[in-house]
Coordinates of C-alpha atoms in Angstrom, one line a residue:
M1 CA 230.3 220.4 -71.0
G2 CA 231.8 223.5 -69.4
E3 CA 234.2 225.8 -71.0
S4 CA 237.2 224.0 -69.6
G5 CA 236.2 220.6 -71.0
A6 CA 236.9 219.0 -74.4
M7 CA 234.9 220.2 -77.4
T8 CA 231.7 218.2 -77.9
P9 CA 230.9 216.9 -81.4
G10 CA 228.1 219.5 -81.8
E11 CA 230.3 222.5 -81.0
D12 CA 231.2 224.6 -84.0
G13 CA 234.8 224.6 -85.2
C14 CA 237.9 224.9 -83.1
T15 CA 240.2 227.7 -81.9
E16 CA 242.2 227.7 -85.1
G17 CA 239.0 227.8 -87.2
F18 CA 237.7 230.7 -85.1
E19 CA 240.9 232.7 -85.5
A20 CA 240.8 232.1 -89.3
A21 CA 237.2 233.3 -89.5
R22 CA 238.1 236.3 -87.3
E23 CA 241.0 237.3 -89.6
A24 CA 238.7 237.0 -92.6
A25 CA 236.1 239.2 -90.9
E26 CA 238.8 241.8 -90.1
E27 CA 239.7 242.0 -93.8
L28 CA 236.1 242.7 -94.6
A29 CA 235.1 245.2 -91.9
G30 CA 238.4 246.3 -90.3
R31 CA 240.1 245.2 -87.2
A32 CA 238.8 247.7 -84.7
P33 CA 235.0 247.2 -85.2
V34 CA 235.5 243.4 -85.4
D35 CA 237.5 243.4 -82.1
A36 CA 234.9 245.6 -80.5
L37 CA 232.0 243.4 -81.4
L38 CA 233.8 240.3 -80.4
G39 CA 234.4 241.9 -77.0
V40 CA 230.6 242.6 -76.7
L41 CA 229.8 239.0 -77.5
A42 CA 232.5 237.5 -75.3
Y43 CA 231.9 239.6 -72.2
F44 CA 228.2 240.3 -72.3
H45 CA 225.5 237.7 -71.3
P46 CA 226.6 234.2 -72.4
D47 CA 223.2 233.5 -74.1
G48 CA 224.0 236.0 -76.8
V49 CA 223.2 239.6 -77.6
G50 CA 219.9 240.6 -79.2
V51 CA 220.1 241.8 -82.7
E52 CA 217.7 244.7 -81.9
L53 CA 220.2 245.8 -79.1
L54 CA 223.1 245.6 -81.5
A55 CA 221.1 247.7 -84.0
R56 CA 221.6 250.6 -81.5
L57 CA 225.4 250.3 -82.2
P58 CA 225.4 251.2 -85.9
D59 CA 229.2 251.4 -86.0
L60 CA 229.3 247.7 -85.4
A61 CA 226.8 246.6 -88.1
P62 CA 229.5 245.9 -90.8
A63 CA 231.4 243.8 -88.2
A64 CA 228.3 241.8 -87.4
Q65 CA 227.7 241.1 -91.1
A66 CA 231.4 240.1 -91.6
L67 CA 231.6 237.9 -88.6
A68 CA 228.3 236.1 -89.6
A69 CA 229.5 235.7 -93.1
T70 CA 232.8 234.1 -92.1
G71 CA 231.1 231.8 -89.5
A72 CA 232.9 233.4 -86.5
V73 CA 229.6 234.1 -84.8
N74 CA 226.3 232.1 -84.6
R75 CA 222.7 233.1 -85.0
P76 CA 220.7 230.2 -83.6
A77 CA 217.5 229.3 -85.4
G78 CA 214.5 230.7 -83.7
H79 CA 216.5 233.1 -81.6
N80 CA 217.1 236.7 -82.7
V81 CA 220.6 236.9 -81.1
L82 CA 224.2 236.8 -82.1
C83 CA 226.5 234.7 -80.0
L84 CA 229.9 233.1 -79.8
T85 CA 230.4 229.5 -78.9
P86 CA 231.8 229.1 -75.3
R87 CA 235.2 228.1 -76.8
A88 CA 235.3 231.2 -79.0
A89 CA 234.3 233.5 -76.2
R90 CA 237.0 232.0 -74.0
T91 CA 239.5 232.5 -76.8
V92 CA 238.7 236.2 -76.9
R93 CA 239.0 236.6 -73.2
D94 CA 242.2 234.5 -73.0
R95 CA 243.9 236.7 -75.6
D96 CA 243.0 239.8 -73.6
V97 CA 244.6 238.2 -70.5
R98 CA 247.6 237.2 -72.5
D99 CA 248.0 240.7 -73.9
A100 CA 247.2 242.3 -70.5
T101 CA 244.3 244.3 -72.1
T102 CA 241.4 242.8 -70.1
A103 CA 240.9 245.9 -67.9
G104 CA 241.0 248.2 -70.9
R105 CA 238.5 246.0 -72.7
L106 CA 236.1 246.0 -69.7
D107 CA 236.4 249.8 -69.5
R108 CA 235.5 250.2 -73.1
L109 CA 232.6 247.8 -72.8
A110 CA 231.3 249.8 -69.8
G111 CA 231.3 252.8 -72.1
V112 CA 229.2 250.8 -74.6
I113 CA 226.6 249.9 -72.0
H114 CA 226.6 253.4 -70.7
G115 CA 225.8 254.6 -74.2
L116 CA 223.1 252.0 -74.7
V117 CA 221.5 252.8 -71.3
S118 CA 221.6 256.6 -72.0
A119 CA 220.4 256.4 -75.6
D120 CA 217.1 258.0 -76.3
P121 CA 214.7 255.3 -77.7
G122 CA 212.8 257.9 -79.7
E123 CA 209.2 259.1 -79.7
D124 CA 208.0 256.1 -81.8
A125 CA 209.7 253.5 -79.7
D126 CA 207.4 250.7 -78.5
P127 CA 207.3 250.8 -74.7
A128 CA 207.1 247.0 -74.3
E129 CA 210.1 246.6 -76.6
S130 CA 212.1 249.4 -74.8
R131 CA 211.3 247.6 -71.5
R132 CA 212.6 244.3 -72.9
L133 CA 215.8 245.8 -74.3
G134 CA 216.3 247.6 -71.0
L135 CA 216.1 244.3 -69.1
E136 CA 218.5 242.7 -71.6
L137 CA 220.9 245.5 -70.9
V138 CA 220.6 244.9 -67.2
G139 CA 221.6 241.3 -67.7
H140 CA 224.6 242.3 -69.8
A141 CA 225.7 245.0 -67.4
L142 CA 225.7 242.5 -64.4
T143 CA 227.5 239.9 -66.4
L144 CA 230.2 242.4 -67.3
W145 CA 230.4 243.5 -63.7
N146 CA 231.0 239.9 -62.6
R147 CA 233.8 239.7 -65.2
A148 CA 235.3 242.9 -63.9
L149 CA 235.1 241.7 -60.3
E150 CA 237.0 238.5 -61.2
V151 CA 239.7 240.5 -63.0
A152 CA 239.9 243.0 -60.0
E153 CA 240.3 240.1 -57.6
W154 CA 243.3 238.9 -59.7
G155 CA 244.8 242.3 -59.0
H156 CA 243.8 244.2 -62.1
R157 CA 241.5 246.8 -60.5
G158 CA 241.5 249.4 -63.3
A159 CA 238.1 248.4 -64.7
I160 CA 236.1 247.8 -61.6
E161 CA 235.2 251.5 -61.1
P162 CA 233.7 252.3 -64.5
V163 CA 232.0 248.9 -64.8
S164 CA 230.5 249.3 -61.3
R165 CA 229.2 252.7 -62.2
V166 CA 227.5 251.4 -65.3
A167 CA 226.1 248.4 -63.5
I168 CA 224.5 250.7 -60.9
Q169 CA 223.2 252.9 -63.7
A170 CA 221.7 249.9 -65.6
V171 CA 220.1 248.4 -62.5
S172 CA 218.1 251.5 -62.1
H173 CA 216.0 250.3 -65.0
L174 CA 214.7 247.5 -62.8
Q175 CA 213.2 250.1 -60.5
T176 CA 211.8 251.9 -63.5
V177 CA 209.8 248.8 -64.5
G178 CA 208.7 248.1 -60.9
D179 CA 211.0 245.2 -60.0
L180 CA 212.3 246.7 -56.8
E181 CA 213.2 243.4 -55.2
R182 CA 215.5 242.4 -58.1
A183 CA 217.0 245.9 -58.2
I184 CA 217.8 245.7 -54.5
E185 CA 219.3 242.2 -54.8
A186 CA 221.5 243.3 -57.7
T187 CA 222.7 246.5 -56.0
E188 CA 223.5 244.6 -52.9
D189 CA 225.8 242.3 -55.0
V190 CA 227.5 245.3 -56.5
L191 CA 227.9 247.0 -53.1
G192 CA 229.4 243.8 -51.6
G193 CA 231.9 243.5 -54.4
C194 CA 232.9 247.2 -54.3
R195 CA 233.4 247.0 -50.5
R196 CA 235.6 243.9 -50.9
V197 CA 237.7 245.2 -53.8
L198 CA 237.7 249.0 -53.3
G199 CA 236.9 249.5 -49.6
D200 CA 234.1 251.3 -47.7
G201 CA 235.3 254.8 -48.4
H202 CA 235.9 254.5 -52.1
R203 CA 233.6 256.9 -54.1
V204 CA 232.1 254.0 -56.2
T205 CA 231.3 252.1 -53.0
L206 CA 229.6 255.2 -51.6
L207 CA 227.7 255.5 -54.9
A208 CA 226.5 251.9 -54.6
A209 CA 225.6 252.3 -51.0
S210 CA 223.7 255.5 -51.7
R211 CA 221.8 253.8 -54.6
L212 CA 220.9 250.9 -52.4
G213 CA 219.7 253.2 -49.7
S214 CA 217.5 255.0 -52.2
L215 CA 216.0 251.6 -53.4
L216 CA 215.3 250.6 -49.8
L217 CA 213.5 253.8 -49.2
S218 CA 211.4 253.2 -52.3
M219 CA 210.6 249.8 -50.9
G220 CA 209.5 251.4 -47.6
D221 CA 212.4 249.9 -45.6
V222 CA 213.2 253.2 -43.8
A223 CA 215.1 251.8 -40.9
R224 CA 217.4 249.6 -43.0
A225 CA 218.1 252.5 -45.4
A226 CA 219.1 254.8 -42.5
D227 CA 221.3 252.1 -40.9
L228 CA 223.0 251.5 -44.3
L229 CA 223.6 255.1 -45.2
A230 CA 224.8 256.6 -42.0
P231 CA 228.0 254.6 -41.5
V232 CA 228.9 254.7 -45.1
F233 CA 228.4 258.5 -45.1
V234 CA 230.8 258.9 -42.2
A235 CA 233.3 256.6 -44.0
G236 CA 233.1 258.8 -47.0
F237 CA 233.4 262.2 -45.2
G238 CA 235.0 261.3 -41.9
S239 CA 232.2 263.2 -40.0
D240 CA 228.5 263.5 -39.7
L241 CA 228.3 266.8 -41.6
P242 CA 230.4 267.4 -44.7
G243 CA 232.2 270.6 -45.5
P244 CA 232.0 272.3 -48.9
D245 CA 235.2 270.7 -50.1
D246 CA 233.8 267.2 -49.3
L247 CA 230.9 267.8 -51.7
A248 CA 232.8 268.7 -54.8
R249 CA 232.2 265.3 -56.4
P250 CA 228.7 264.3 -57.8
E251 CA 228.6 261.0 -55.9
M252 CA 229.1 262.8 -52.6
I253 CA 226.2 265.1 -53.4
T254 CA 224.0 262.0 -54.1
M255 CA 225.2 260.4 -50.9
T256 CA 224.4 263.5 -48.8
H257 CA 221.0 263.9 -50.4
N258 CA 220.0 260.2 -49.9
L259 CA 221.1 260.3 -46.3
A260 CA 219.0 263.4 -45.8
Y261 CA 216.1 261.7 -47.4
A262 CA 216.5 258.6 -45.2
R263 CA 216.6 260.7 -42.1
G264 CA 213.5 262.6 -43.1
A265 CA 211.7 259.4 -43.9
A266 CA 212.7 258.1 -40.5
G267 CA 211.1 261.1 -38.9
Q268 CA 214.4 262.9 -38.2
V269 CA 213.5 266.0 -40.2
A270 CA 215.5 268.5 -38.2
E271 CA 218.6 266.4 -38.9
A272 CA 217.8 266.1 -42.6
I273 CA 217.4 269.9 -43.2
P274 CA 221.1 270.9 -42.8
L275 CA 222.1 267.9 -45.1
Y276 CA 219.7 269.0 -47.7
E277 CA 220.9 272.6 -47.5
K278 CA 224.6 271.5 -48.0
A279 CA 223.7 269.1 -50.8
F280 CA 221.7 271.9 -52.6
A281 CA 224.5 274.4 -52.3
A282 CA 227.0 271.9 -53.6
S283 CA 224.7 270.8 -56.5
C284 CA 224.3 274.4 -57.5
S285 CA 228.0 274.8 -57.6
V286 CA 228.6 271.6 -59.6
Y287 CA 225.6 271.5 -61.8
G288 CA 223.9 274.9 -61.6
D289 CA 220.7 275.9 -59.7
G290 CA 218.3 274.9 -62.6
H291 CA 219.8 271.4 -63.1
P292 CA 217.3 268.5 -62.4
T293 CA 219.5 267.2 -59.6
S294 CA 219.5 270.7 -57.9
L295 CA 215.7 271.0 -58.3
T296 CA 215.2 267.5 -56.8
I297 CA 217.2 268.4 -53.7
L298 CA 215.5 271.8 -53.4
G299 CA 212.1 270.2 -53.6
N300 CA 212.9 267.8 -50.8
L301 CA 214.4 270.6 -48.8
A302 CA 211.2 272.5 -49.2
E303 CA 209.1 269.5 -48.2
S304 CA 211.3 269.2 -45.1
Y305 CA 210.6 272.8 -44.2
R306 CA 206.9 272.1 -44.7
A307 CA 207.1 269.0 -42.4
V308 CA 208.4 271.1 -39.5
G309 CA 205.8 273.8 -40.1
D310 CA 208.1 276.4 -41.6
Y311 CA 205.8 277.5 -44.4
G312 CA 207.5 280.8 -44.8
R313 CA 210.5 279.0 -46.3
A314 CA 208.7 276.0 -47.8
V315 CA 206.2 277.8 -50.0
P316 CA 208.6 280.1 -51.9
L317 CA 211.0 277.2 -52.6
L318 CA 208.1 274.9 -53.8
R319 CA 207.0 277.7 -56.1
Q320 CA 210.5 278.1 -57.4
V321 CA 210.8 274.4 -58.1
L322 CA 207.5 274.4 -60.0
E323 CA 208.4 277.4 -62.1
E324 CA 211.8 275.8 -63.1
R325 CA 210.1 272.5 -63.9
Q326 CA 207.5 274.2 -66.0
D327 CA 210.1 276.2 -67.9
N328 CA 212.5 273.3 -68.5
L329 CA 210.1 270.3 -68.9
G330 CA 206.6 271.5 -69.7
L331 CA 203.3 271.3 -67.9
D332 CA 202.7 267.6 -68.4
H333 CA 206.1 266.2 -67.4
P334 CA 205.9 263.9 -64.3
D335 CA 208.4 266.1 -62.4
T336 CA 206.3 269.2 -63.1
L337 CA 203.2 267.4 -61.9
T338 CA 205.0 266.4 -58.7
A339 CA 206.1 270.0 -58.1
A340 CA 202.6 271.2 -58.6
N341 CA 201.2 268.5 -56.3
N342 CA 203.6 269.5 -53.5
L343 CA 202.9 273.3 -53.8
I344 CA 199.2 272.8 -53.8
G345 CA 199.6 270.5 -50.7
A346 CA 201.4 273.2 -48.9
Y347 CA 198.7 275.8 -49.7
S348 CA 196.1 273.2 -48.6
D349 CA 197.9 272.8 -45.3
L350 CA 197.7 276.5 -44.6
D351 CA 194.0 276.8 -45.7
G352 CA 192.2 273.5 -46.4
T353 CA 189.6 275.3 -48.6
A354 CA 191.9 277.6 -50.5
V355 CA 192.5 275.0 -53.2
P356 CA 189.3 273.7 -54.8
V357 CA 188.7 270.1 -55.5
S358 CA 189.0 270.7 -59.2
V359 CA 192.7 271.5 -58.9
F360 CA 193.4 268.2 -57.2
E361 CA 191.2 266.5 -59.9
K362 CA 193.3 268.1 -62.7
I363 CA 196.6 266.9 -61.2
Y364 CA 195.3 263.4 -60.7
T365 CA 193.9 263.3 -64.3
S366 CA 197.2 264.5 -65.7
R367 CA 199.3 262.0 -63.8
A368 CA 196.9 259.2 -64.7
R369 CA 197.3 260.1 -68.4
V370 CA 201.1 260.6 -68.3
L371 CA 202.1 257.8 -65.9
G372 CA 199.2 255.4 -65.8
A373 CA 196.5 254.8 -63.2
D374 CA 198.5 252.5 -60.9
H375 CA 201.8 254.5 -60.9
P376 CA 202.8 255.5 -57.3
S377 CA 202.7 259.2 -58.1
T378 CA 199.2 258.9 -59.6
L379 CA 198.1 257.1 -56.5
I380 CA 199.4 259.9 -54.3
S381 CA 197.4 262.4 -56.4
Q382 CA 194.3 260.2 -56.2
S383 CA 194.7 260.0 -52.4
N384 CA 195.1 263.8 -52.2
L385 CA 192.0 264.2 -54.3
A386 CA 190.1 261.9 -51.9
S387 CA 191.3 264.1 -48.9
A388 CA 190.2 267.2 -50.8
H389 CA 186.7 265.7 -51.1
Q390 CA 186.8 264.9 -47.4
R391 CA 187.7 268.5 -46.5
A392 CA 184.9 269.7 -48.8
G393 CA 182.4 267.5 -46.9
D394 CA 181.9 264.9 -49.7
L395 CA 182.6 261.8 -47.6
P396 CA 181.1 259.2 -49.9
Q397 CA 183.3 260.2 -52.8
A398 CA 186.3 260.5 -50.5
I399 CA 185.8 256.9 -49.2
T400 CA 185.2 255.5 -52.7
L401 CA 188.5 257.0 -53.9
M402 CA 190.4 256.0 -50.8
K403 CA 189.2 252.4 -51.1
E404 CA 190.4 252.2 -54.7
V405 CA 193.8 253.7 -53.8
L406 CA 194.1 251.2 -50.9
R407 CA 193.3 248.3 -53.3
L408 CA 196.0 249.3 -55.8
R409 CA 198.6 250.0 -53.1
R410 CA 198.1 246.7 -51.4
A411 CA 198.5 244.9 -54.7
K412 CA 201.5 246.9 -55.8
L413 CA 203.4 247.6 -52.6
G414 CA 202.1 245.1 -50.0
P415 CA 200.0 245.6 -46.9
Q416 CA 202.8 246.9 -44.6
H417 CA 204.4 249.5 -47.0
P418 CA 204.3 253.0 -45.5
D419 CA 202.3 254.3 -48.4
T420 CA 199.7 251.5 -48.0
L421 CA 199.4 252.3 -44.2
T422 CA 199.0 256.1 -45.0
V423 CA 195.9 255.5 -47.2
M424 CA 194.5 253.1 -44.5
S425 CA 195.0 255.8 -42.0
N426 CA 193.1 258.3 -44.2
L427 CA 190.3 255.8 -44.9
S428 CA 189.9 255.0 -41.2
A429 CA 189.5 258.8 -40.5
A430 CA 187.0 259.1 -43.3
Y431 CA 185.0 256.2 -41.9
A432 CA 184.9 257.8 -38.5
D433 CA 183.8 261.1 -40.0
S434 CA 181.0 259.4 -41.9
G435 CA 179.6 257.7 -38.7
K436 CA 181.1 254.3 -39.4
V437 CA 183.0 254.5 -36.1
L438 CA 183.7 250.9 -35.4
R439 CA 185.0 250.2 -38.9
G440 CA 187.3 253.2 -38.6
Y441 CA 188.5 252.1 -35.1
R442 CA 189.4 248.6 -36.3
M443 CA 191.3 249.9 -39.3
C444 CA 193.1 252.5 -37.1
R445 CA 194.4 249.8 -34.8
K446 CA 195.9 248.0 -37.8
V447 CA 197.6 251.2 -39.0
V448 CA 199.2 251.8 -35.6
A449 CA 200.5 248.2 -35.4
G450 CA 201.9 248.3 -38.9
R451 CA 203.6 251.7 -38.4
R452 CA 205.2 250.6 -35.1
V453 CA 206.8 247.7 -36.9
T454 CA 207.7 249.5 -40.1
L455 CA 208.7 253.0 -38.9
G456 CA 209.2 252.7 -35.1
E457 CA 207.4 254.1 -32.1
R458 CA 208.5 257.8 -32.4
H459 CA 208.2 258.3 -36.1
P460 CA 205.9 261.3 -36.9
D461 CA 203.6 259.0 -39.0
T462 CA 203.4 256.5 -36.1
L463 CA 202.5 259.3 -33.7
L464 CA 199.9 260.5 -36.2
S465 CA 198.2 257.1 -36.3
M466 CA 198.4 256.9 -32.4
N467 CA 196.7 260.3 -32.3
N468 CA 194.0 259.0 -34.6
L469 CA 193.7 255.8 -32.5
A470 CA 193.2 257.9 -29.4
Q471 CA 190.4 259.8 -31.2
A472 CA 188.9 256.4 -32.2
H473 CA 189.1 255.2 -28.6
L474 CA 187.1 258.2 -27.6
A475 CA 184.5 257.6 -30.3
V476 CA 183.9 254.0 -29.1
G477 CA 183.7 255.0 -25.5
R478 CA 187.2 254.1 -24.3
T479 CA 187.8 257.4 -22.6
K480 CA 190.6 256.4 -20.3
A481 CA 192.6 254.8 -23.1
A482 CA 192.0 257.9 -25.2
L483 CA 193.3 260.2 -22.5
N484 CA 196.4 258.1 -21.8
L485 CA 197.3 257.8 -25.5
H486 CA 196.7 261.5 -26.3
A487 CA 198.9 262.5 -23.4
R488 CA 201.7 260.2 -24.6
V489 CA 201.4 261.5 -28.2
L490 CA 201.5 265.1 -27.0
S491 CA 204.6 264.4 -24.9
D492 CA 206.4 262.7 -27.8
R493 CA 205.4 265.3 -30.4
S494 CA 206.5 268.2 -28.1
A495 CA 209.9 266.5 -27.7
L496 CA 210.3 265.5 -31.3
L497 CA 208.8 268.5 -33.2
G498 CA 208.6 271.3 -30.7
A499 CA 205.7 273.0 -29.0
D500 CA 204.7 275.2 -31.9
H501 CA 204.5 272.5 -34.6
L502 CA 201.1 272.0 -36.1
D503 CA 201.1 268.3 -35.1
T504 CA 201.9 269.2 -31.5
L505 CA 199.1 271.8 -31.5
A506 CA 196.7 269.2 -32.9
S507 CA 197.6 266.9 -30.0
M508 CA 197.0 269.7 -27.5
N509 CA 193.6 270.3 -29.0
N510 CA 192.7 266.6 -29.0
L511 CA 193.9 266.0 -25.5
A512 CA 192.0 269.0 -24.3
S513 CA 188.8 267.8 -26.0
A514 CA 189.2 264.4 -24.5
L515 CA 189.6 266.0 -21.0
N516 CA 186.5 268.1 -21.5
R517 CA 184.5 265.1 -22.6
A518 CA 185.7 263.1 -19.6
G519 CA 184.5 265.9 -17.3
H520 CA 187.7 267.8 -16.7
P521 CA 187.0 271.2 -18.3
A522 CA 189.4 273.1 -16.0
D523 CA 192.3 270.9 -17.2
A524 CA 191.1 271.2 -20.8
R525 CA 190.8 275.0 -21.0
P526 CA 194.5 276.0 -20.8
L527 CA 195.4 273.4 -23.4
H528 CA 192.7 274.7 -25.7
E529 CA 193.8 278.3 -25.2
Q530 CA 197.4 277.3 -26.1
A531 CA 196.3 275.3 -29.2
L532 CA 194.1 278.2 -30.4
A533 CA 196.8 280.8 -29.9
G534 CA 199.3 278.7 -31.8
R535 CA 196.9 278.0 -34.7
R536 CA 195.9 281.6 -35.0
R537 CA 199.5 282.6 -35.2
I538 CA 200.6 280.0 -37.7
L539 CA 197.4 279.3 -39.8
G540 CA 195.5 282.5 -39.4
P541 CA 192.1 283.2 -37.8
T542 CA 189.9 281.6 -40.5
H543 CA 191.7 278.3 -41.1
Q544 CA 189.5 275.3 -40.5
D545 CA 191.8 274.0 -37.7
T546 CA 191.8 277.4 -36.0
L547 CA 188.0 277.5 -36.2
A548 CA 187.9 274.0 -34.7
S549 CA 190.0 275.2 -31.7
M550 CA 187.6 278.1 -31.2
N551 CA 184.7 275.8 -31.1
N552 CA 186.4 273.4 -28.7
L553 CA 187.5 276.1 -26.3
A554 CA 183.9 277.4 -26.4
F555 CA 182.8 274.0 -25.1
A556 CA 185.3 274.2 -22.3
H557 CA 184.0 277.6 -21.3
Q558 CA 180.5 276.3 -21.5
A559 CA 181.3 273.4 -19.2
L560 CA 182.8 275.8 -16.7
G561 CA 179.7 278.0 -16.7
E562 CA 181.4 280.8 -18.6
R563 CA 178.6 281.3 -21.0
S564 CA 179.4 284.7 -22.4
A565 CA 182.9 283.6 -23.4
A566 CA 181.5 280.4 -24.8
L567 CA 178.9 282.2 -26.9
A568 CA 181.4 284.7 -28.3
L569 CA 183.7 281.8 -29.5
F570 CA 180.8 279.8 -30.9
E571 CA 179.7 282.8 -32.9
E572 CA 183.3 283.6 -34.1
A573 CA 183.8 280.0 -35.2
F574 CA 180.4 279.9 -37.0
R575 CA 181.0 283.2 -38.8
G576 CA 184.5 282.1 -39.8
A577 CA 183.2 278.8 -41.2
Q578 CA 180.5 280.7 -43.1
G579 CA 183.1 282.8 -44.8
T580 CA 185.7 280.2 -45.3
L581 CA 183.8 276.9 -45.9
G582 CA 180.4 278.2 -47.1
E583 CA 176.9 277.9 -45.8
T584 CA 176.3 274.3 -46.8
H585 CA 179.5 272.7 -45.5
S586 CA 179.0 270.1 -42.8
V587 CA 181.4 271.9 -40.5
T588 CA 179.5 275.2 -40.9
R589 CA 176.2 273.5 -40.2
K590 CA 177.7 271.8 -37.1
F591 CA 179.1 275.2 -35.8
E592 CA 175.7 276.8 -36.5
D593 CA 174.0 274.1 -34.4
N594 CA 176.5 274.6 -31.5
L595 CA 175.8 278.4 -31.6
R596 CA 172.0 277.8 -31.6
R597 CA 172.2 275.5 -28.6
A598 CA 174.4 277.9 -26.7
R599 CA 171.9 280.7 -27.3
T600 CA 169.1 278.5 -26.2
R601 CA 170.9 277.8 -22.9
Q602 CA 171.1 281.5 -22.2

């Protein structure tokens, strides 16, 4: 029967018997530790508290022995837990209500869970056991939170804030073990209760909303995360952009950072940058510039600069983050490896051949060793390694790696997750480069459809996949469809990113190439000239993309009968590829063939 019913014949003792056993235990171990342990057992999960978990609370060990000896607590056969009968647990809670100490009890128990969650399991800890204990703690934290919510709704709100904080902290363990769906569900419950009891603008409500937004971003639900965070952000600050005084509290720094991250993930990078800048300045003031929180924000700010093509700001910041991570955490820490991956990615953007494949191989191997082969960060490094092989002209190895990453991401994240769609996009391009045009075309169509649903029409990643689809249209002979789609992508990228962004310049180049192929070299030439000028300025004269623009402009000159101009550009592109990519690279050989054909025509 339930707690409110009569005692069943099988239930141990009665209220009087429990109180007598309790008093006897207090004589053996002292009142304070006995009371503390009874609180743990009465307010935590009703199925009992694991003995291994209690072992992390050494101050309560004598109380556990005393309560077990006097019969106040049970240790069911076959279950390594201590528990109270429902009647005894209710007796403890009723006494707290009678003595008006419930809120204080919940506050203290929140501190217990905080200590358990924050405890270092030690170097010799069994990972599986640590995972099990972590999940047990999540259950206890959520049970405690539900108790605090009940008490708060009676009018005693003193405990809801600390208990909500510790529940949010504990639920993060669900994300650590990969159970994102359960983490989101639990955080939604906490957020709903905080809104109901504390209001939308309360700092704990903001913390819960920020945490939920972060989880949704991890799940790939960018639109929902942005929709959640933006109004809560305004409720917390009263405006779209906080001032320095607004960011004096840690939860406000977290909220600002997460909204910036959501906006960046939604493609609104220009709007994200000022939020990151303010969050970083505030974090340096509150924590210090070398604190992990500050470095996380700085790293994301640097990646945002990289996304808008501002490498002059991005690269020094990425280097700073890597140096700080190395000094504070060591070379093999996951955060250090992430920082190294991001810096190398930026260098690779600027010069695709400046970073050898072996560097990407080293980061991938380190992440696989430290995090496991199927960890999301390891898969990012494996994907980057595949792209490095592709840039180096080793398409079979690139395709093999990309197929493995795609298999793991589909299994772990699902077919529509943004990260899954990214590797599908990379694989479709690799198929096209290797001559498997129809296979690449079909996969590219799936990527565009998935990104339109998941990210929206004007997200940079959606526009990238539309650009790739336009190229695929061209490869399978659908020239008109290619021209229309390239023109649309160029227009959207110019409006969203600006005329000098590398993605916009890529669209100029691609539209111009399509126009030239369709027999419109006069329309193609000015676009090629603009793309080449922009790439020379941003990437330098020997970058692979700059060389591609030279080669393409040469074709436009050739189609217009301007043979000397064409020959000069074909030669410059070939010499640049020789020096940058090497004699045997597939691009170098292709440019050499173009030059030979141009000379033959003369």
